[in-house]
């Protein structure tokens, strides 16, 4: 039986790179997106082209009903999930200081970046848990170097959401280890994706590049490989780990 992987937010960026790389390894992949169906279909076609199963599912990870529907669709079309990558996340808006942030901005961002990860993990555990007849599995949460640096003057709100993801990883890993489920996080540094444009700074990755010990921003594929290692049997004794993939920053 093929491994069934859900990658949230995988129409673009790190999620898309992870979905494609997983397809190459033979995973059946659920490509989740919020609005960009065309991009999601492109990822699905890339996975099918290498001979693996893939479906695209629209679901807003900030909405509980959508998260539940996403997992039910995967049950029906691919089978019970064995791997989850909690990747979907947003910056709340343009780069701002805390003194200028609204409750609306903060809550909208937390619903996706934090509540969405909890809810997706909950649905995955129901299906993976050995106590509920599942076969175990692995969850990888995509955090951020921002949780360590704090993102002052840019998005402290987003950085704090990623600190919550780090803590979710530590606590949940202990809660579900005996159920056959490993939970880890990858903490990317500055990676070349569209997320920077959504914060009003499209060339941010290039600007930050010289500050990074490896002297360049990372590529989405480099994070994908880190995520896939944590999901794999090669990482069978790794749980509760938060792995920095930051170019040394
Ligand atoms: P990105 O290029 O902005 O792509 C975001 C993806 O998430 C898209 O596929 C988007 O779907 C999807 N998405 C957004 N909101 C969603 C929602 N509510 N429900 C479901 N899907 C949603 O982002 P990225 O840079 O690849 O970031 C991926 C992850 O890495 C995030 O957790 C981010 O915090 C983390 N990260 C990124 C960096 C970086 O420098 N890029 C650094 C550290 C951590 P649509 O196409 O439909 O909009």
PDB file of C-alpha atoms and ligand atoms in Angstrom:
ATOM      1  CA  UNK A   1       0.000   0.000   0.000  1.00  0.00           C
ATOM      2  CA  UNK A   2       1.266   3.429  -0.928  1.00  0.00           C
ATOM      3  CA  UNK A   3       1.823   6.052   1.763  1.00  0.00           C
ATOM      4  CA  UNK A   4      -0.857   8.757   1.696  1.00  0.00           C
ATOM      5  CA  UNK A   5       0.397  12.284   2.283  1.00  0.00           C
ATOM      6  CA  UNK A   6      -1.544  15.518   2.797  1.00  0.00           C
ATOM      7  CA  UNK A   7       0.473  18.691   2.234  1.00  0.00           C
ATOM      8  CA  UNK A   8      -1.541  21.732   3.250  1.00  0.00           C
ATOM      9  CA  UNK A   9      -0.970  24.827   1.119  1.00  0.00           C
ATOM     10  CA  UNK A  10       0.785  22.927  -1.669  1.00  0.00           C
ATOM     11  CA  UNK A  11      -0.277  24.812  -4.803  1.00  0.00           C
ATOM     12  CA  UNK A  12       2.814  27.028  -4.530  1.00  0.00           C
ATOM     13  CA  UNK A  13       6.158  27.488  -2.767  1.00  0.00           C
ATOM     14  CA  UNK A  14       7.518  25.043  -0.195  1.00  0.00           C
ATOM     15  CA  UNK A  15       4.286  23.027  -0.148  1.00  0.00           C
ATOM     16  CA  UNK A  16       4.303  22.524  -3.925  1.00  0.00           C
ATOM     17  CA  UNK A  17       7.973  21.471  -3.881  1.00  0.00           C
ATOM     18  CA  UNK A  18       7.216  19.002  -1.070  1.00  0.00           C
ATOM     19  CA  UNK A  19       4.207  17.536  -2.880  1.00  0.00           C
ATOM     20  CA  UNK A  20       6.171  17.027  -6.109  1.00  0.00           C
ATOM     21  CA  UNK A  21       9.181  15.507  -4.326  1.00  0.00           C
ATOM     22  CA  UNK A  22       6.839  13.171  -2.395  1.00  0.00           C
ATOM     23  CA  UNK A  23       5.201  12.090  -5.646  1.00  0.00           C
ATOM     24  CA  UNK A  24       8.631  11.185  -7.012  1.00  0.00           C
ATOM     25  CA  UNK A  25       9.140   8.952  -3.960  1.00  0.00           C
ATOM     26  CA  UNK A  26       5.851   7.137  -4.663  1.00  0.00           C
ATOM     27  CA  UNK A  27       3.566   8.800  -2.108  1.00  0.00           C
ATOM     28  CA  UNK A  28      -0.087   9.325  -3.040  1.00  0.00           C
ATOM     29  CA  UNK A  29      -0.429  13.052  -2.484  1.00  0.00           C
ATOM     30  CA  UNK A  30      -3.279  15.406  -1.593  1.00  0.00           C
ATOM     31  CA  UNK A  31      -2.449  18.883  -2.902  1.00  0.00           C
ATOM     32  CA  UNK A  32      -4.408  21.385  -0.808  1.00  0.00           C
ATOM     33  CA  UNK A  33      -4.951  25.009  -1.802  1.00  0.00           C
ATOM     34  CA  UNK A  34      -7.168  27.909  -0.790  1.00  0.00           C
ATOM     35  CA  UNK A  35      -7.816  29.840  -4.026  1.00  0.00           C
ATOM     36  CA  UNK A  36      -5.285  29.007  -6.735  1.00  0.00           C
ATOM     37  CA  UNK A  37      -6.832  25.935  -8.387  1.00  0.00           C
ATOM     38  CA  UNK A  38      -4.792  26.301 -11.568  1.00  0.00           C
ATOM     39  CA  UNK A  39      -1.498  26.150  -9.659  1.00  0.00           C
ATOM     40  CA  UNK A  40      -2.741  23.163  -7.636  1.00  0.00           C
ATOM     41  CA  UNK A  41      -3.706  21.282 -10.813  1.00  0.00           C
ATOM     42  CA  UNK A  42      -0.229  21.921 -12.216  1.00  0.00           C
ATOM     43  CA  UNK A  43       1.307  20.281  -9.135  1.00  0.00           C
ATOM     44  CA  UNK A  44      -1.127  17.354  -9.420  1.00  0.00           C
ATOM     45  CA  UNK A  45      -0.161  16.846 -13.069  1.00  0.00           C
ATOM     46  CA  UNK A  46       3.545  16.875 -12.215  1.00  0.00           C
ATOM     47  CA  UNK A  47       2.962  14.128  -9.645  1.00  0.00           C
ATOM     48  CA  UNK A  48       0.829  12.026 -11.986  1.00  0.00           C
ATOM     49  CA  UNK A  49       3.504  12.387 -14.685  1.00  0.00           C
ATOM     50  CA  UNK A  50       5.942  10.437 -12.506  1.00  0.00           C
ATOM     51  CA  UNK A  51       3.354   7.676 -11.961  1.00  0.00           C
ATOM     52  CA  UNK A  52       2.031   8.534  -8.483  1.00  0.00           C
ATOM     53  CA  UNK A  53      -1.536   9.272  -7.441  1.00  0.00           C
ATOM     54  CA  UNK A  54      -2.497  12.878  -6.695  1.00  0.00           C
ATOM     55  CA  UNK A  55      -5.650  14.881  -6.090  1.00  0.00           C
ATOM     56  CA  UNK A  56      -6.201  18.586  -5.475  1.00  0.00           C
ATOM     57  CA  UNK A  57      -8.585  19.640  -2.704  1.00  0.00           C
ATOM     58  CA  UNK A  58      -9.730  23.183  -2.020  1.00  0.00           C
ATOM     59  CA  UNK A  59      -9.930  23.861   1.722  1.00  0.00           C
ATOM     60  CA  UNK A  60      -9.272  26.949   3.795  1.00  0.00           C
ATOM     61  CA  UNK A  61      -7.142  25.641   6.671  1.00  0.00           C
ATOM     62  CA  UNK A  62      -8.482  28.477   8.815  1.00  0.00           C
ATOM     63  CA  UNK A  63     -11.990  26.948   8.691  1.00  0.00           C
ATOM     64  CA  UNK A  64     -12.799  23.843  10.730  1.00  0.00           C
ATOM     65  CA  UNK A  65     -15.500  22.535   8.360  1.00  0.00           C
ATOM     66  CA  UNK A  66     -13.067  22.766   5.428  1.00  0.00           C
ATOM     67  CA  UNK A  67     -10.369  20.859   7.348  1.00  0.00           C
ATOM     68  CA  UNK A  68     -12.841  18.069   8.170  1.00  0.00           C
ATOM     69  CA  UNK A  69     -14.017  17.872   4.535  1.00  0.00           C
ATOM     70  CA  UNK A  70     -10.414  17.743   3.314  1.00  0.00           C
ATOM     71  CA  UNK A  71      -9.637  14.648   5.379  1.00  0.00           C
ATOM     72  CA  UNK A  72     -12.943  12.945   4.389  1.00  0.00           C
ATOM     73  CA  UNK A  73     -12.152  13.534   0.709  1.00  0.00           C
ATOM     74  CA  UNK A  74      -8.713  11.989   1.169  1.00  0.00           C
ATOM     75  CA  UNK A  75     -10.265   8.965   2.966  1.00  0.00           C
ATOM     76  CA  UNK A  76     -12.537   8.375  -0.025  1.00  0.00           C
ATOM     77  CA  UNK A  77     -10.118   9.081  -2.846  1.00  0.00           C
ATOM     78  CA  UNK A  78      -6.664   8.031  -1.593  1.00  0.00           C
ATOM     79  CA  UNK A  79      -7.262   6.048   1.614  1.00  0.00           C
ATOM     80  CA  UNK A  80      -6.372   6.835   5.229  1.00  0.00           C
ATOM     81  CA  UNK A  81      -3.662   9.414   5.626  1.00  0.00           C
ATOM     82  CA  UNK A  82      -0.226   8.218   6.818  1.00  0.00           C
ATOM     83  CA  UNK A  83       1.625  11.545   6.597  1.00  0.00           C
ATOM     84  CA  UNK A  84       0.667  15.181   7.178  1.00  0.00           C
ATOM     85  CA  UNK A  85       2.694  18.274   6.372  1.00  0.00           C
ATOM     86  CA  UNK A  86       1.184  21.275   8.142  1.00  0.00           C
ATOM     87  CA  UNK A  87       2.567  23.822   5.691  1.00  0.00           C
ATOM     88  CA  UNK A  88      -0.211  26.334   4.889  1.00  0.00           C
ATOM     89  CA  UNK A  89       0.433  29.683   6.543  1.00  0.00           C
ATOM     90  CA  UNK A  90       0.028  33.374   5.816  1.00  0.00           C
ATOM     91  CA  UNK A  91       1.591  36.640   6.866  1.00  0.00           C
ATOM     92  CA  UNK A  92      -1.265  38.627   8.384  1.00  0.00           C
ATOM     93  CA  UNK A  93      -0.666  41.533   5.987  1.00  0.00           C
ATOM     94  CA  UNK A  94       2.022  44.027   5.056  1.00  0.00           C
ATOM     95  CA  UNK A  95       5.099  44.403   7.243  1.00  0.00           C
ATOM     96  CA  UNK A  96       4.019  46.391  10.328  1.00  0.00           C
ATOM     97  CA  UNK A  97       4.983  47.250  13.869  1.00  0.00           C
ATOM     98  CA  UNK A  98       2.956  45.691  16.695  1.00  0.00           C
ATOM     99  CA  UNK A  99       1.668  49.171  17.607  1.00  0.00           C
ATOM    100  CA  UNK A 100      -0.161  49.275  14.245  1.00  0.00           C
ATOM    101  CA  UNK A 101      -1.640  45.751  14.213  1.00  0.00           C
ATOM    102  CA  UNK A 102      -5.393  45.181  14.324  1.00  0.00           C
ATOM    103  CA  UNK A 103      -7.189  42.322  16.066  1.00  0.00           C
ATOM    104  CA  UNK A 104      -8.651  41.346  12.691  1.00  0.00           C
ATOM    105  CA  UNK A 105      -5.197  40.906  11.147  1.00  0.00           C
ATOM    106  CA  UNK A 106      -3.848  38.911  14.081  1.00  0.00           C
ATOM    107  CA  UNK A 107      -6.871  36.624  14.416  1.00  0.00           C
ATOM    108  CA  UNK A 108      -7.128  35.891  10.680  1.00  0.00           C
ATOM    109  CA  UNK A 109      -3.470  34.862  10.632  1.00  0.00           C
ATOM    110  CA  UNK A 110      -3.691  32.763  13.829  1.00  0.00           C
ATOM    111  CA  UNK A 111      -6.725  30.868  12.474  1.00  0.00           C
ATOM    112  CA  UNK A 112      -4.648  29.542   9.572  1.00  0.00           C
ATOM    113  CA  UNK A 113      -1.149  29.316  11.074  1.00  0.00           C
ATOM    114  CA  UNK A 114      -2.060  27.923  14.501  1.00  0.00           C
ATOM    115  CA  UNK A 115      -5.660  26.680  14.741  1.00  0.00           C
ATOM    116  CA  UNK A 116      -5.399  25.118  11.277  1.00  0.00           C
ATOM    117  CA  UNK A 117      -2.322  23.100  12.332  1.00  0.00           C
ATOM    118  CA  UNK A 118      -4.071  21.864  15.482  1.00  0.00           C
ATOM    119  CA  UNK A 119      -7.208  20.837  13.581  1.00  0.00           C
ATOM    120  CA  UNK A 120      -5.315  19.076  10.791  1.00  0.00           C
ATOM    121  CA  UNK A 121      -3.204  17.242  13.390  1.00  0.00           C
ATOM    122  CA  UNK A 122      -6.401  16.212  15.209  1.00  0.00           C
ATOM    123  CA  UNK A 123      -7.918  14.761  12.038  1.00  0.00           C
ATOM    124  CA  UNK A 124      -4.658  12.995  11.136  1.00  0.00           C
ATOM    125  CA  UNK A 125      -4.298  11.444  14.605  1.00  0.00           C
ATOM    126  CA  UNK A 126      -7.846  10.026  14.430  1.00  0.00           C
ATOM    127  CA  UNK A 127      -6.786   8.097  11.333  1.00  0.00           C
ATOM    128  CA  UNK A 128      -3.179   7.215  12.241  1.00  0.00           C
ATOM    129  CA  UNK A 129      -3.575   6.228  15.897  1.00  0.00           C
ATOM    130  CA  UNK A 130      -2.851   2.566  16.657  1.00  0.00           C
ATOM    131  CA  UNK A 131      -5.480   2.757  19.412  1.00  0.00           C
ATOM    132  CA  UNK A 132      -8.102   3.568  16.779  1.00  0.00           C
ATOM    133  CA  UNK A 133      -7.046   0.843  14.316  1.00  0.00           C
ATOM    134  CA  UNK A 134      -4.610   3.011  12.361  1.00  0.00           C
ATOM    135  CA  UNK A 135      -1.078   2.092  11.318  1.00  0.00           C
ATOM    136  CA  UNK A 136       0.757   5.045  12.834  1.00  0.00           C
ATOM    137  CA  UNK A 137       2.216   7.892  10.819  1.00  0.00           C
ATOM    138  CA  UNK A 138       4.241  11.068  10.810  1.00  0.00           C
ATOM    139  CA  UNK A 139       3.405  14.763  11.033  1.00  0.00           C
ATOM    140  CA  UNK A 140       5.789  17.538  10.020  1.00  0.00           C
ATOM    141  CA  UNK A 141       4.891  21.098  10.999  1.00  0.00           C
ATOM    142  CA  UNK A 142       6.434  23.924   8.993  1.00  0.00           C
ATOM    143  CA  UNK A 143       7.569  26.535  11.481  1.00  0.00           C
ATOM    144  CA  UNK A 144       9.929  29.439  10.751  1.00  0.00           C
ATOM    145  CA  UNK A 145      13.225  30.915  11.831  1.00  0.00           C
ATOM    146  CA  UNK A 146      11.018  33.893  12.729  1.00  0.00           C
ATOM    147  CA  UNK A 147       9.979  32.030  15.906  1.00  0.00           C
ATOM    148  CA  UNK A 148      13.593  32.360  17.082  1.00  0.00           C
ATOM    149  CA  UNK A 149      14.365  35.858  15.691  1.00  0.00           C
ATOM    150  CA  UNK A 150      10.982  37.501  16.443  1.00  0.00           C
ATOM    151  CA  UNK A 151      10.654  39.411  13.113  1.00  0.00           C
ATOM    152  CA  UNK A 152      10.779  42.866  14.771  1.00  0.00           C
ATOM    153  CA  UNK A 153       9.325  45.723  12.672  1.00  0.00           C
ATOM    154  CA  UNK A 154       8.024  43.216  10.105  1.00  0.00           C
ATOM    155  CA  UNK A 155       5.593  40.653  11.551  1.00  0.00           C
ATOM    156  CA  UNK A 156       5.989  39.795  15.212  1.00  0.00           C
ATOM    157  CA  UNK A 157       2.448  38.366  15.022  1.00  0.00           C
ATOM    158  CA  UNK A 158       3.502  35.781  12.416  1.00  0.00           C
ATOM    159  CA  UNK A 159       6.690  34.989  14.364  1.00  0.00           C
ATOM    160  CA  UNK A 160       4.600  34.339  17.477  1.00  0.00           C
ATOM    161  CA  UNK A 161       2.312  32.019  15.490  1.00  0.00           C
ATOM    162  CA  UNK A 162       5.378  29.985  14.547  1.00  0.00           C
ATOM    163  CA  UNK A 163       6.466  29.812  18.197  1.00  0.00           C
ATOM    164  CA  UNK A 164       3.057  28.244  18.821  1.00  0.00           C
ATOM    165  CA  UNK A 165       3.817  25.720  16.073  1.00  0.00           C
ATOM    166  CA  UNK A 166       7.127  24.879  17.773  1.00  0.00           C
ATOM    167  CA  UNK A 167       5.340  24.276  21.079  1.00  0.00           C
ATOM    168  CA  UNK A 168       2.615  22.232  19.383  1.00  0.00           C
ATOM    169  CA  UNK A 169       5.378  20.051  17.947  1.00  0.00           C
ATOM    170  CA  UNK A 170       7.019  19.448  21.325  1.00  0.00           C
ATOM    171  CA  UNK A 171       3.794  18.757  23.230  1.00  0.00           C
ATOM    172  CA  UNK A 172       2.024  16.707  20.585  1.00  0.00           C
ATOM    173  CA  UNK A 173       5.088  14.548  19.914  1.00  0.00           C
ATOM    174  CA  UNK A 174       4.956  13.372  23.539  1.00  0.00           C
ATOM    175  CA  UNK A 175       1.177  12.956  23.502  1.00  0.00           C
ATOM    176  CA  UNK A 176       1.040  10.649  20.459  1.00  0.00           C
ATOM    177  CA  UNK A 177       4.371   8.791  20.451  1.00  0.00           C
ATOM    178  CA  UNK A 178       2.792   5.664  21.998  1.00  0.00           C
ATOM    179  CA  UNK A 179       0.144   5.724  19.250  1.00  0.00           C
ATOM    180  CA  UNK A 180       2.832   5.199  16.600  1.00  0.00           C
ATOM    181  CA  UNK A 181       2.868   8.810  15.450  1.00  0.00           C
ATOM    182  CA  UNK A 182       6.008  10.956  15.182  1.00  0.00           C
ATOM    183  CA  UNK A 183       5.692  14.761  15.178  1.00  0.00           C
ATOM    184  CA  UNK A 184       8.537  17.036  14.106  1.00  0.00           C
ATOM    185  CA  UNK A 185       9.002  20.543  12.731  1.00  0.00           C
ATOM    186  CA  UNK A 186      11.191  22.148  10.115  1.00  0.00           C
ATOM    187  CA  UNK A 187      12.159  25.748  10.713  1.00  0.00           C
ATOM    188  CA  UNK A 188      13.050  27.313   7.333  1.00  0.00           C
ATOM    189  CA  UNK A 189      15.053  30.508   7.092  1.00  0.00           C
ATOM    190  CA  UNK A 190      14.498  32.862   4.151  1.00  0.00           C
ATOM    191  CA  UNK A 191      13.282  30.850   1.176  1.00  0.00           C
ATOM    192  CA  UNK A 192      12.581  32.091  -2.345  1.00  0.00           C
ATOM    193  CA  UNK A 193       8.746  31.960  -2.579  1.00  0.00           C
ATOM    194  CA  UNK A 194       5.766  34.283  -3.143  1.00  0.00           C
ATOM    195  CA  UNK A 195       5.187  34.764   0.602  1.00  0.00           C
ATOM    196  CA  UNK A 196       7.484  37.806   0.718  1.00  0.00           C
ATOM    197  CA  UNK A 197       5.421  39.627  -1.930  1.00  0.00           C
ATOM    198  CA  UNK A 198       2.316  39.061   0.201  1.00  0.00           C
ATOM    199  CA  UNK A 199       4.073  40.987   2.991  1.00  0.00           C
ATOM    200  CA  UNK A 200       4.816  43.871   0.584  1.00  0.00           C
ATOM    201  CA  UNK A 201       8.497  43.005   0.027  1.00  0.00           C
ATOM    202  CA  UNK A 202       8.829  40.865  -3.127  1.00  0.00           C
ATOM    203  CA  UNK A 203      12.646  41.100  -3.188  1.00  0.00           C
ATOM    204  CA  UNK A 204      13.049  40.284   0.528  1.00  0.00           C
ATOM    205  CA  UNK A 205      14.804  36.949  -0.110  1.00  0.00           C
ATOM    206  CA  UNK A 206      17.481  38.654  -2.233  1.00  0.00           C
ATOM    207  CA  UNK A 207      17.909  41.458   0.323  1.00  0.00           C
ATOM    208  CA  UNK A 208      18.346  39.031   3.228  1.00  0.00           C
ATOM    209  CA  UNK A 209      20.672  36.713   1.245  1.00  0.00           C
ATOM    210  CA  UNK A 210      23.962  38.431   2.256  1.00  0.00           C
ATOM    211  CA  UNK A 211      23.042  38.169   5.980  1.00  0.00           C
ATOM    212  CA  UNK A 212      22.896  34.374   5.758  1.00  0.00           C
ATOM    213  CA  UNK A 213      26.082  32.404   6.518  1.00  0.00           C
ATOM    214  CA  UNK A 214      25.544  30.303   3.369  1.00  0.00           C
ATOM    215  CA  UNK A 215      25.305  33.658   1.519  1.00  0.00           C
ATOM    216  CA  UNK A 216      21.989  33.039  -0.227  1.00  0.00           C
ATOM    217  CA  UNK A 217      18.294  32.429   0.356  1.00  0.00           C
ATOM    218  CA  UNK A 218      17.109  28.821   0.293  1.00  0.00           C
ATOM    219  CA  UNK A 219      15.095  27.156  -2.456  1.00  0.00           C
ATOM    220  CA  UNK A 220      11.721  25.483  -1.762  1.00  0.00           C
ATOM    221  CA  UNK A 221      13.142  22.117  -2.863  1.00  0.00           C
ATOM    222  CA  UNK A 222      15.802  22.293  -0.124  1.00  0.00           C
ATOM    223  CA  UNK A 223      13.068  22.541   2.516  1.00  0.00           C
ATOM    224  CA  UNK A 224      11.056  19.807   0.784  1.00  0.00           C
ATOM    225  CA  UNK A 225      13.933  17.337   1.166  1.00  0.00           C
ATOM    226  CA  UNK A 226      14.242  18.161   4.873  1.00  0.00           C
ATOM    227  CA  UNK A 227      10.500  17.627   5.380  1.00  0.00           C
ATOM    228  CA  UNK A 228      10.549  14.342   3.464  1.00  0.00           C
ATOM    229  CA  UNK A 229      13.429  13.019   5.513  1.00  0.00           C
ATOM    230  CA  UNK A 230      11.513  13.691   8.738  1.00  0.00           C
ATOM    231  CA  UNK A 231       8.461  11.926   7.273  1.00  0.00           C
ATOM    232  CA  UNK A 232      10.487   8.904   6.194  1.00  0.00           C
ATOM    233  CA  UNK A 233      11.442   5.700   7.988  1.00  0.00           C
ATOM    234  CA  UNK A 234      15.031   6.970   7.942  1.00  0.00           C
ATOM    235  CA  UNK A 235      13.911   9.326  10.726  1.00  0.00           C
ATOM    236  CA  UNK A 236      12.151   6.537  12.656  1.00  0.00           C
ATOM    237  CA  UNK A 237      13.756   7.509  16.001  1.00  0.00           C
ATOM    238  CA  UNK A 238      13.244  11.262  15.571  1.00  0.00           C
ATOM    239  CA  UNK A 239      10.244  12.869  17.242  1.00  0.00           C
ATOM    240  CA  UNK A 240       9.710  16.239  18.917  1.00  0.00           C
ATOM    241  CA  UNK A 241      12.622  17.672  16.921  1.00  0.00           C
ATOM    242  CA  UNK A 242      12.669  21.188  15.485  1.00  0.00           C
ATOM    243  CA  UNK A 243      15.125  21.138  12.623  1.00  0.00           C
ATOM    244  CA  UNK A 244      16.553  24.460  11.451  1.00  0.00           C
ATOM    245  CA  UNK A 245      17.020  24.717   7.670  1.00  0.00           C
ATOM    246  CA  UNK A 246      18.224  28.295   7.669  1.00  0.00           C
ATOM    247  CA  UNK A 247      21.552  28.350   5.831  1.00  0.00           C
ATOM    248  CA  UNK A 248      23.242  28.752   9.215  1.00  0.00           C
ATOM    249  CA  UNK A 249      21.363  31.825  10.399  1.00  0.00           C
TER     250      UNK A 249
HETATM  251  P1  LIG B   1       3.592  30.797  -0.248  1.00  0.00           P
HETATM  252  O1  LIG B   1       4.569  30.771  -1.373  1.00  0.00           O
HETATM  253  O2  LIG B   1       2.924  32.085   0.112  1.00  0.00           O
HETATM  254  O3  LIG B   1       2.474  29.668  -0.523  1.00  0.00           O
HETATM  255  C1  LIG B   1       1.438  29.510   0.389  1.00  0.00           C
HETATM  256  C2  LIG B   1       0.626  28.292   0.056  1.00  0.00           C
HETATM  257  O4  LIG B   1      -0.344  28.131   1.101  1.00  0.00           O
HETATM  258  C3  LIG B   1      -0.141  28.412  -1.242  1.00  0.00           C
HETATM  259  O5  LIG B   1      -0.231  27.130  -1.810  1.00  0.00           O
HETATM  260  C4  LIG B   1      -1.515  28.904  -0.766  1.00  0.00           C
HETATM  261  O6  LIG B   1      -2.612  28.507  -1.584  1.00  0.00           O
HETATM  262  C5  LIG B   1      -1.638  28.160   0.553  1.00  0.00           C
HETATM  263  N1  LIG B   1      -2.553  28.781   1.499  1.00  0.00           N
HETATM  264  C6  LIG B   1      -2.552  30.053   1.970  1.00  0.00           C
HETATM  265  N2  LIG B   1      -3.551  30.228   2.836  1.00  0.00           N
HETATM  266  C7  LIG B   1      -4.193  29.036   2.936  1.00  0.00           C
HETATM  267  C8  LIG B   1      -5.309  28.594   3.660  1.00  0.00           C
HETATM  268  N3  LIG B   1      -5.993  29.412   4.475  1.00  0.00           N
HETATM  269  N4  LIG B   1      -5.706  27.317   3.504  1.00  0.00           N
HETATM  270  C9  LIG B   1      -5.053  26.475   2.658  1.00  0.00           C
HETATM  271  N5  LIG B   1      -3.983  26.846   1.945  1.00  0.00           N
HETATM  272  C10 LIG B   1      -3.561  28.124   2.078  1.00  0.00           C
HETATM  273  O7  LIG B   1       4.263  30.284   1.100  1.00  0.00           O
HETATM  274  P2  LIG B   1       5.681  29.571   1.387  1.00  0.00           P
HETATM  275  O8  LIG B   1       6.721  30.616   1.459  1.00  0.00           O
HETATM  276  O9  LIG B   1       5.856  28.397   0.494  1.00  0.00           O
HETATM  277  O10 LIG B   1       5.452  29.081   2.890  1.00  0.00           O
HETATM  278  C11 LIG B   1       5.139  27.741   3.202  1.00  0.00           C
HETATM  279  C12 LIG B   1       5.396  27.530   4.671  1.00  0.00           C
HETATM  280  O11 LIG B   1       6.765  27.818   4.975  1.00  0.00           O
HETATM  281  C13 LIG B   1       4.578  28.429   5.596  1.00  0.00           C
HETATM  282  O12 LIG B   1       4.240  27.707   6.768  1.00  0.00           O
HETATM  283  C14 LIG B   1       5.537  29.547   5.930  1.00  0.00           C
HETATM  284  O13 LIG B   1       5.207  30.178   7.149  1.00  0.00           O
HETATM  285  C15 LIG B   1       6.828  28.748   6.030  1.00  0.00           C
HETATM  286  N6  LIG B   1       8.037  29.545   5.897  1.00  0.00           N
HETATM  287  C16 LIG B   1       8.329  30.193   4.733  1.00  0.00           C
HETATM  288  C17 LIG B   1       9.518  30.921   4.659  1.00  0.00           C
HETATM  289  C18 LIG B   1       9.929  31.654   3.401  1.00  0.00           C
HETATM  290  O14 LIG B   1      10.906  32.417   3.451  1.00  0.00           O
HETATM  291  N7  LIG B   1       9.259  31.438   2.279  1.00  0.00           N
HETATM  292  C19 LIG B   1      10.371  31.004   5.759  1.00  0.00           C
HETATM  293  C20 LIG B   1      10.030  30.346   6.924  1.00  0.00           C
HETATM  294  C21 LIG B   1       8.860  29.616   6.989  1.00  0.00           C
HETATM  295  P3  LIG B   1      -3.157  29.422  -2.838  1.00  0.00           P
HETATM  296  O15 LIG B   1      -2.191  29.178  -3.964  1.00  0.00           O
HETATM  297  O16 LIG B   1      -4.514  28.886  -3.120  1.00  0.00           O
HETATM  298  O17 LIG B   1      -3.134  30.837  -2.374  1.00  0.00           O
END
